[in-house]
XYZ file of N, CA, C and O in Angstrom:
448
model
N 189.391 139.655 103.007
C 188.131 138.962 103.129
C 188.031 138.429 104.562
O 188.725 137.503 104.942
N 187.215 139.057 105.354
C 186.993 138.581 106.718
C 185.523 138.761 107.059
O 184.803 139.493 106.397
N 185.118 138.074 108.111
C 183.709 138.091 108.506
C 183.535 138.928 109.756
O 184.238 138.742 110.736
N 182.544 139.810 109.703
C 182.282 140.681 110.847
C 181.463 139.973 111.923
O 181.410 140.429 113.061
N 180.832 138.842 111.568
C 179.997 138.137 112.535
C 180.779 137.130 113.381
O 180.211 136.424 114.191
N 182.100 137.079 113.194
C 182.934 136.117 113.925
C 183.900 136.871 114.838
O 184.589 137.784 114.407
N 183.948 136.451 116.091
C 184.914 136.982 117.046
C 186.180 136.133 116.914
O 186.313 135.075 117.535
N 187.101 136.608 116.102
C 188.326 135.855 115.803
C 189.102 135.529 117.084
O 189.593 134.414 117.248
N 189.215 136.471 117.988
C 189.972 136.239 119.218
C 189.359 135.110 120.051
O 190.072 134.308 120.643
N 188.042 135.054 120.096
C 187.348 133.987 120.820
C 187.702 132.622 120.226
O 188.059 131.683 120.944
N 187.604 132.515 118.896
C 187.905 131.240 118.245
C 189.393 130.913 118.325
O 189.769 129.743 118.466
N 190.229 131.930 118.246
C 191.675 131.700 118.350
C 192.016 131.122 119.728
O 192.783 130.165 119.833
N 191.418 131.687 120.776
C 191.663 131.183 122.122
C 191.174 129.745 122.255
O 191.868 128.896 122.824
N 189.985 129.457 121.725
C 189.461 128.091 121.785
C 190.390 127.113 121.080
O 190.661 126.027 121.580
N 190.875 127.498 119.896
C 191.761 126.625 119.141
C 193.092 126.411 119.870
O 193.588 125.287 119.944
N 193.658 127.478 120.410
C 194.930 127.347 121.124
C 194.773 126.504 122.390
O 195.637 125.671 122.698
N 193.675 126.686 123.112
C 193.423 125.873 124.310
C 193.277 124.400 123.948
O 193.818 123.523 124.631
N 192.555 124.128 122.869
C 192.371 122.751 122.431
C 193.704 122.136 121.993
O 193.995 120.978 122.300
N 194.522 122.926 121.324
C 195.827 122.428 120.874
C 196.702 122.076 122.078
O 197.351 121.019 122.091
N 196.710 122.920 123.088
C 197.493 122.649 124.303
C 197.008 121.368 124.973
O 197.807 120.524 125.390
N 195.695 121.207 125.043
C 195.116 120.006 125.658
C 195.504 118.747 124.877
O 195.901 117.739 125.465
N 195.420 118.816 123.551
C 195.772 117.658 122.724
C 197.253 117.326 122.831
O 197.637 116.155 122.886
N 198.109 118.345 122.873
C 199.542 118.100 123.009
C 199.868 117.448 124.353
O 200.706 116.551 124.418
N 199.189 117.867 125.407
C 199.398 117.258 126.719
C 198.947 115.799 126.705
O 199.634 114.924 127.255
N 197.814 115.522 126.070
C 197.331 114.143 125.969
C 198.278 113.285 125.139
O 198.491 112.108 125.451
N 198.873 113.872 124.092
C 199.852 113.136 123.285
C 201.058 112.727 124.132
O 201.536 111.601 124.024
N 201.533 113.636 124.944
C 202.679 113.327 125.799
C 202.352 112.199 126.774
O 203.162 111.309 127.000
N 201.142 112.226 127.324
C 200.731 111.186 128.266
C 200.558 109.832 127.578
O 200.806 108.791 128.188
N 200.129 109.840 126.328
C 199.844 108.584 125.643
C 201.073 107.936 125.019
O 200.985 106.816 124.536
N 202.198 108.595 125.038
C 203.413 108.039 124.443
C 203.760 106.686 125.061
O 204.150 105.760 124.372
N 203.583 106.571 126.361
C 203.916 105.328 127.059
C 202.990 104.190 126.630
O 203.422 103.060 126.439
N 201.717 104.477 126.447
C 200.744 103.446 126.091
C 200.958 102.910 124.684
O 200.565 101.783 124.391
N 201.589 103.683 123.827
C 201.794 103.230 122.459
C 203.185 102.671 122.220
O 203.547 102.357 121.101
N 203.965 102.497 123.288
C 205.308 101.929 123.144
C 205.203 100.436 122.826
O 204.191 99.798 123.099
N 206.248 99.860 122.229
C 206.201 98.448 121.846
C 205.914 97.521 123.028
O 206.330 97.768 124.150
N 205.193 96.447 122.719
C 204.844 95.449 123.729
C 205.973 94.428 123.815
O 206.427 93.904 122.796
N 206.421 94.156 125.032
C 207.489 93.175 125.244
C 206.986 91.780 124.890
O 205.849 91.424 125.164
N 207.863 90.975 124.295
C 207.493 89.629 123.880
C 207.926 88.570 124.892
O 207.990 87.395 124.573
N 208.222 88.966 126.083
C 208.666 88.045 127.121
C 207.461 87.283 127.671
O 206.719 87.780 128.497
N 207.285 86.023 127.225
C 206.130 85.234 127.652
C 206.290 84.659 129.051
O 205.348 84.137 129.615
N 207.484 84.757 129.610
C 207.657 84.245 130.968
C 207.012 85.167 131.989
O 206.559 84.721 133.034
N 206.958 86.469 131.685
C 206.364 87.409 132.637
C 204.918 87.748 132.294
O 204.164 88.167 133.149
N 204.535 87.558 131.041
C 203.175 87.880 130.610
C 202.656 86.715 129.767
O 203.324 86.268 128.839
N 201.469 86.234 130.068
C 200.874 85.148 129.295
C 200.475 85.603 127.913
O 200.430 86.802 127.613
N 200.181 84.629 127.036
C 199.850 84.932 125.647
C 198.620 85.831 125.531
O 198.613 86.797 124.783
N 197.576 85.534 126.292
C 196.365 86.360 126.212
C 196.605 87.761 126.744
O 196.110 88.739 126.186
N 197.368 87.859 127.811
C 197.680 89.188 128.349
C 198.503 89.993 127.353
O 198.320 91.202 127.214
N 199.404 89.309 126.667
C 200.230 89.985 125.655
C 199.348 90.442 124.499
O 199.503 91.542 123.976
N 198.367 89.614 124.105
C 197.441 90.004 123.033
C 196.610 91.208 123.465
O 196.378 92.128 122.675
N 196.166 91.206 124.714
C 195.431 92.364 125.238
C 196.309 93.612 125.193
O 195.850 94.692 124.816
N 197.570 93.435 125.582
C 198.499 94.573 125.571
C 198.721 95.079 124.153
O 198.789 96.288 123.923
N 198.808 94.165 123.193
C 199.005 94.569 121.798
C 197.767 95.296 121.265
O 197.882 96.276 120.528
N 196.579 94.828 121.675
C 195.350 95.505 121.256
C 195.276 96.907 121.875
O 194.922 97.871 121.198
N 195.629 97.013 123.143
C 195.635 98.320 123.813
C 196.642 99.246 123.141
O 196.385 100.442 122.961
N 197.788 98.686 122.744
C 198.812 99.476 122.058
C 198.269 99.999 120.728
O 198.451 101.171 120.391
N 197.595 99.143 119.963
C 197.046 99.554 118.665
C 196.004 100.655 118.838
O 195.979 101.621 118.067
N 195.171 100.523 119.855
C 194.159 101.563 120.107
C 194.839 102.869 120.513
O 194.421 103.952 120.084
N 195.885 102.778 121.327
C 196.603 103.986 121.749
C 197.279 104.655 120.557
O 197.284 105.886 120.448
N 197.828 103.863 119.641
C 198.479 104.427 118.457
C 197.462 105.135 117.561
O 197.744 106.202 117.017
N 196.273 104.548 117.412
C 195.241 105.182 116.592
C 194.753 106.479 117.239
O 194.548 107.490 116.564
N 194.589 106.467 118.545
C 194.186 107.677 119.263
C 195.235 108.764 119.092
O 194.914 109.931 118.843
N 196.498 108.369 119.184
C 197.602 109.314 119.008
C 197.587 109.886 117.587
O 197.739 111.098 117.382
N 197.337 109.039 116.588
C 197.285 109.502 115.202
C 196.151 110.518 115.012
O 196.327 111.569 114.399
N 194.985 110.221 115.609
C 193.843 111.135 115.486
C 194.122 112.472 116.159
O 193.705 113.520 115.658
N 194.791 112.438 117.287
C 195.138 113.690 117.969
C 196.094 114.520 117.120
O 195.960 115.750 117.038
N 197.044 113.870 116.466
C 197.978 114.590 115.598
C 197.247 115.214 114.415
O 197.543 116.351 114.024
N 196.291 114.489 113.850
C 195.487 115.025 112.737
C 194.692 116.240 113.217
O 194.606 117.260 112.522
N 194.120 116.140 114.408
C 193.340 117.263 114.955
C 194.236 118.481 115.179
O 193.838 119.616 114.907
N 195.458 118.271 115.644
C 196.406 119.378 115.825
C 196.728 120.011 114.471
O 196.812 121.244 114.351
N 196.867 119.197 113.424
C 197.116 119.734 112.085
C 195.934 120.591 111.616
O 196.132 121.647 111.009
N 194.716 120.136 111.897
C 193.522 120.916 111.536
C 193.504 122.252 112.280
O 193.147 123.285 111.712
N 193.871 122.215 113.550
C 193.907 123.444 114.355
C 194.941 124.404 113.787
O 194.673 125.601 113.623
N 196.131 123.888 113.456
C 197.181 124.738 112.878
C 196.717 125.359 111.565
O 196.981 126.536 111.293
N 195.998 124.581 110.755
C 195.481 125.108 109.479
C 194.455 126.205 109.734
O 194.437 127.227 109.034
N 193.593 126.013 110.746
C 192.586 127.032 111.078
C 193.266 128.311 111.561
O 192.857 129.418 111.192
N 194.300 128.171 112.378
C 195.041 129.343 112.864
C 195.702 130.078 111.697
O 195.721 131.317 111.662
N 196.201 129.330 110.727
C 196.812 129.949 109.548
C 195.753 130.704 108.731
O 196.003 131.810 108.245
N 194.553 130.090 108.606
C 193.472 130.785 107.882
C 193.110 132.081 108.589
O 192.753 133.073 107.944
N 193.183 132.094 109.915
C 192.914 133.321 110.670
C 193.917 134.403 110.287
O 193.542 135.551 110.046
N 195.197 134.017 110.249
C 196.252 134.977 109.898
C 196.052 135.540 108.497
O 196.350 136.706 108.242
N 195.535 134.706 107.610
C 195.357 135.111 106.214
C 193.997 135.756 105.950
O 193.694 136.129 104.819
N 193.172 135.875 107.009
C 191.857 136.487 106.848
C 190.852 135.597 106.145
O 189.854 136.083 105.613
N 191.095 134.287 106.141
C 190.217 133.354 105.439
C 189.438 132.453 106.391
O 188.711 131.561 105.944
N 189.548 132.695 107.693
C 188.844 131.855 108.665
C 187.342 132.072 108.538
O 186.867 133.190 108.404
N 186.593 130.955 108.565
C 185.134 131.040 108.485
C 184.601 130.873 107.083
O 183.389 130.914 106.872
N 185.507 130.682 106.126
C 185.106 130.458 104.751
C 185.520 129.052 104.318
O 186.604 128.588 104.648
N 184.654 128.396 103.574
C 184.919 127.043 103.086
C 186.127 127.056 102.148
O 186.195 127.883 101.235
N 187.067 126.141 102.389
C 188.270 126.098 101.544
C 187.981 125.534 100.153
O 188.782 125.712 99.244
N 186.823 124.889 99.994
C 186.461 124.321 98.690
C 185.596 125.262 97.868
O 185.813 125.414 96.672
N 184.600 125.870 98.514
C 183.630 126.675 97.771
C 183.767 128.173 97.989
O 183.232 128.962 97.221
N 184.422 128.565 99.079
C 184.541 129.982 99.403
C 183.335 130.535 100.139
O 183.313 131.701 100.515
N 182.319 129.690 100.334
C 181.116 130.132 101.048
C 181.408 130.267 102.537
O 182.326 129.649 103.066
N 180.572 131.077 103.208
C 180.710 131.223 104.651
C 180.313 129.922 105.353
O 179.294 129.324 105.031
N 181.149 129.514 106.299
C 180.819 128.364 107.136
C 179.866 128.883 108.210
O 180.158 129.899 108.859
N 178.706 128.238 108.392
C 177.757 128.720 109.402
C 178.400 128.827 110.787
O 179.213 127.982 111.187
N 178.041 129.873 111.497
C 178.591 130.124 112.831
C 178.355 128.935 113.767
O 179.224 128.590 114.566
N 177.197 128.294 113.637
C 176.894 127.136 114.487
C 177.906 126.008 114.255
O 178.298 125.316 115.189
N 178.327 125.814 113.017
C 179.330 124.780 112.710
C 180.662 125.139 113.339
O 181.357 124.284 113.887
N 181.024 126.402 113.274
C 182.286 126.837 113.872
C 182.243 126.718 115.397
O 183.256 126.431 116.028
N 181.072 126.941 115.977
C 180.930 126.775 117.427
C 181.184 125.316 117.818
O 181.815 125.045 118.822
N 180.662 124.388 117.015
C 180.851 122.961 117.290
C 182.278 122.524 117.010
O 182.843 121.717 117.757
N 182.850 123.021 115.919
C 184.207 122.642 115.523
C 184.923 123.866 114.965
O 184.838 124.157 113.775
N 185.651 124.586 115.835
C 186.326 125.799 115.369
C 187.373 125.548 114.276
O 187.755 126.473 113.574
N 187.798 124.313 114.125
C 188.791 123.995 113.097
C 188.144 123.606 111.770
O 188.841 123.276 110.812
N 186.820 123.656 111.697
C 186.113 123.267 110.469
C 186.618 124.097 109.293
O 186.720 125.320 109.381
N 186.901 123.397 108.194
C 187.440 124.075 107.011
C 186.449 124.096 105.865
O 186.673 124.785 104.867
N 185.372 123.331 105.985
C 184.410 123.239 104.898
C 182.979 123.355 105.429
O 182.730 123.129 106.598
N 182.086 123.702 104.521
C 180.671 123.698 104.859
C 180.154 122.270 104.763
O 180.793 121.422 104.142
N 179.016 122.016 105.359
C 178.371 120.718 105.207
C 177.425 120.840 104.032
O 176.523 121.691 104.052
N 177.630 120.035 102.998
C 176.766 120.158 101.811
C 175.307 119.854 102.151
O 175.022 118.998 102.982
N 174.403 120.569 101.513
C 172.966 120.321 101.710
C 172.579 119.021 101.034
O 173.109 118.676 99.978
N 171.663 118.316 101.661
C 171.227 117.023 101.093
C 170.200 117.220 100.013
O 169.558 118.169 99.860
């Protein structure tokens, strides 16, 4: 089961490029999500709170990037299995426009 209206190689390249970009960003963000030092002699309480807030935001960004990488890996697996472009819930074709916006999309958008 495969779709003739989809250029698999095009989407595969897009997904792999996006995965490489996300992995590079993850490596860069590792430092920002490291624990905040509790040494109040070098950093004031408000600065430490700002640092803790920045750390929490960096950790959430890192978590979202990991989730996106998992979605990309799942899309690549669907390509290997000939199921790319089909909704994993309904089996219907995912519109090409949706795949253009998000090549890792696994489901159709339900009609209202």
